[in-house]
XYZ file of N, CA and C in Angstrom:
234
model
N -41.924 18.484 -58.594
C -43.014 18.716 -57.667
C -42.852 20.077 -56.995
N -43.957 20.759 -56.814
C -43.921 22.083 -56.192
C -44.490 22.012 -54.778
N -43.954 22.817 -53.905
C -44.472 22.854 -52.547
C -45.292 24.121 -52.311
N -45.631 24.814 -53.389
C -46.445 26.014 -53.270
C -47.853 25.648 -52.822
N -48.476 26.582 -52.147
C -49.841 26.374 -51.695
C -50.803 27.197 -52.548
N -52.070 26.832 -52.466
C -53.104 27.505 -53.232
C -53.710 28.658 -52.435
N -54.104 29.679 -53.169
C -54.762 30.850 -52.600
C -55.986 31.157 -53.451
N -56.889 31.942 -52.870
C -58.077 32.349 -53.608
C -58.048 33.855 -53.757
N -58.141 34.312 -54.997
C -58.158 35.742 -55.294
C -59.605 36.216 -55.190
N -59.874 37.093 -54.222
C -61.247 37.552 -53.994
C -61.728 38.533 -55.058
N -60.810 39.115 -55.784
C -61.198 40.059 -56.840
C -61.582 39.315 -58.122
N -60.753 38.360 -58.527
C -61.038 37.604 -59.753
C -61.877 36.362 -59.470
N -61.954 35.997 -58.180
C -62.647 34.785 -57.735
C -62.089 33.525 -58.398
N -60.761 33.505 -58.517
C -60.065 32.368 -59.110
C -58.979 31.873 -58.160
N -58.711 30.563 -58.173
C -57.602 30.038 -57.369
C -56.270 30.377 -58.022
N -55.242 30.516 -57.190
C -53.898 30.823 -57.688
C -52.888 29.938 -56.976
N -51.938 29.415 -57.693
C -50.874 28.613 -57.102
C -49.748 29.549 -56.693
N -49.600 29.739 -55.399
C -48.607 30.673 -54.881
C -49.227 32.033 -54.603
N -48.440 32.889 -53.968
C -48.917 34.230 -53.603
C -48.742 35.191 -54.770
N -49.650 35.124 -55.724
C -49.552 35.943 -56.924
C -50.217 37.307 -56.773
N -51.361 37.335 -56.137
C -52.116 38.585 -56.010
C -51.753 39.299 -54.706
N -52.084 40.585 -54.615
C -51.813 41.320 -53.373
C -52.566 40.692 -52.194
N -52.015 40.818 -51.011
C -52.625 40.198 -49.831
C -54.042 40.696 -49.575
N -54.355 41.904 -50.000
C -55.701 42.452 -49.801
C -56.744 41.751 -50.679
N -56.295 40.987 -51.664
C -57.198 40.263 -52.558
C -57.003 38.747 -52.459
N -56.364 38.293 -51.362
C -55.974 36.887 -51.304
C -56.433 36.241 -50.002
N -57.018 35.046 -50.120
C -57.342 34.224 -48.960
C -56.551 32.940 -49.060
N -56.147 32.436 -47.914
C -55.417 31.189 -47.913
C -54.277 31.243 -46.941
N -53.442 30.245 -46.972
C -53.274 29.251 -48.024
C -54.203 28.044 -47.845
N -54.355 27.325 -48.924
C -55.116 26.082 -48.970
C -54.215 24.998 -49.551
N -54.475 23.762 -49.164
C -53.625 22.648 -49.617
C -53.885 22.276 -51.065
N -55.130 22.435 -51.509
C -55.468 22.024 -52.873
C -56.202 23.133 -53.610
N -56.235 23.012 -54.917
C -56.984 23.955 -55.754
C -58.467 23.909 -55.397
N -58.962 22.700 -55.139
C -60.376 22.527 -54.794
C -60.718 23.236 -53.491
N -59.818 23.151 -52.507
C -60.038 23.868 -51.250
C -60.072 25.376 -51.484
N -59.184 25.861 -52.339
C -59.168 27.295 -52.646
C -60.481 27.723 -53.298
N -61.019 26.874 -54.152
C -62.298 27.192 -54.790
C -63.442 27.232 -53.774
N -63.269 26.564 -52.651
C -64.278 26.539 -51.593
C -64.045 27.639 -50.548
N -63.192 28.607 -50.858
C -62.792 29.621 -49.882
C -63.981 30.335 -49.250
N -64.932 30.799 -50.053
C -66.079 31.526 -49.490
C -66.897 30.621 -48.576
N -67.055 29.369 -48.938
C -67.795 28.418 -48.108
C -67.084 28.226 -46.773
N -65.772 28.073 -46.829
C -64.980 27.900 -45.613
C -65.104 29.129 -44.724
N -65.047 30.312 -45.318
C -65.181 31.556 -44.553
C -66.545 31.622 -43.871
N -67.597 31.294 -44.598
C -68.944 31.330 -44.017
C -69.084 30.338 -42.872
N -68.525 29.144 -43.031
C -68.585 28.134 -41.974
C -67.826 28.608 -40.734
N -66.636 29.150 -40.929
C -65.846 29.630 -39.792
C -66.526 30.801 -39.109
N -67.097 31.716 -39.892
C -67.808 32.853 -39.304
C -68.991 32.394 -38.464
N -69.705 31.374 -38.934
C -70.837 30.843 -38.181
C -70.360 30.237 -36.857
N -69.252 29.498 -36.895
C -68.703 28.922 -35.665
C -68.261 30.008 -34.689
N -67.598 31.045 -35.210
C -67.142 32.131 -34.348
C -68.329 32.908 -33.769
N -69.366 33.123 -34.562
C -70.555 33.823 -34.076
C -71.196 33.042 -32.934
N -71.271 31.729 -33.074
C -71.835 30.891 -32.010
C -70.958 30.943 -30.766
N -69.647 30.894 -30.943
C -68.734 30.975 -29.798
C -68.884 32.328 -29.102
N -69.016 33.406 -29.876
C -69.211 34.738 -29.293
C -70.532 34.826 -28.551
N -71.582 34.212 -29.098
C -72.884 34.220 -28.445
C -72.775 33.513 -27.088
N -72.113 32.370 -27.068
C -71.940 31.630 -25.815
C -71.104 32.427 -24.822
N -70.077 33.094 -25.325
C -69.202 33.891 -24.456
C -69.986 35.035 -23.824
N -70.785 35.741 -24.627
C -71.583 36.847 -24.093
C -72.601 36.339 -23.074
N -73.216 35.202 -23.357
C -74.185 34.630 -22.432
C -73.505 34.247 -21.124
N -72.324 33.667 -21.204
C -71.569 33.321 -20.007
C -71.288 34.574 -19.187
N -70.924 35.667 -19.844
C -70.631 36.918 -19.156
C -71.831 37.479 -18.426
N -73.032 37.208 -18.923
C -74.246 37.679 -18.258
C -74.437 36.991 -16.918
N -73.882 35.804 -16.746
C -74.043 35.042 -15.518
C -72.910 35.268 -14.520
N -71.977 36.148 -14.854
C -70.861 36.445 -13.964
C -71.332 37.427 -12.893
N -71.020 37.175 -11.617
C -71.421 38.098 -10.552
C -70.894 39.507 -10.794
N -71.574 40.493 -10.239
C -71.196 41.885 -10.478
C -69.806 42.222 -9.960
N -69.294 41.422 -8.995
C -67.946 41.701 -8.505
C -66.876 41.122 -9.423
N -67.308 40.455 -10.521
C -66.371 39.930 -11.493
C -65.838 38.557 -11.167
N -66.198 38.016 -10.008
C -65.694 36.695 -9.630
C -66.461 35.627 -10.391
N -65.761 34.609 -10.744
C -66.414 33.486 -11.445
C -66.034 32.157 -10.799
N -65.632 32.197 -9.511
C -65.176 30.967 -8.855
C -66.282 30.261 -8.081
N -67.504 30.794 -8.097
C -68.616 30.150 -7.416
C -68.748 30.532 -5.958
N -67.861 31.355 -5.439
C -67.931 31.794 -4.051
C -68.471 33.199 -3.984
N -69.251 33.462 -2.963
C -69.841 34.798 -2.854
C -69.458 35.498 -1.553
N -68.443 35.001 -0.858
C -67.920 35.607 0.367
C -68.913 35.617 1.515
N -69.951 34.804 1.467
C -70.900 34.735 2.577
C -70.514 33.590 3.490
N -70.809 33.728 4.747
C -70.568 32.674 5.745
C -71.871 31.949 5.998
N -72.275 31.078 5.100
C -73.542 30.343 5.242
C -73.434 29.245 6.247
């Protein structure tokens, strides 16, 4: 039994068992060959999640007071 993990070669678009190709052409590791074959799908899904998180982060920043405080206090004696 081997404990090597699967990688996806972005140049050949083929899965590889172990780190065979240069890191600039390799995504992974993945637990299975099938997961490695789904590398582009996984990347697209993660990018979509990160884009949504960034959108929420930027929107949150728009609601931050100009003094940079985010604790809900505005130093007024109401």
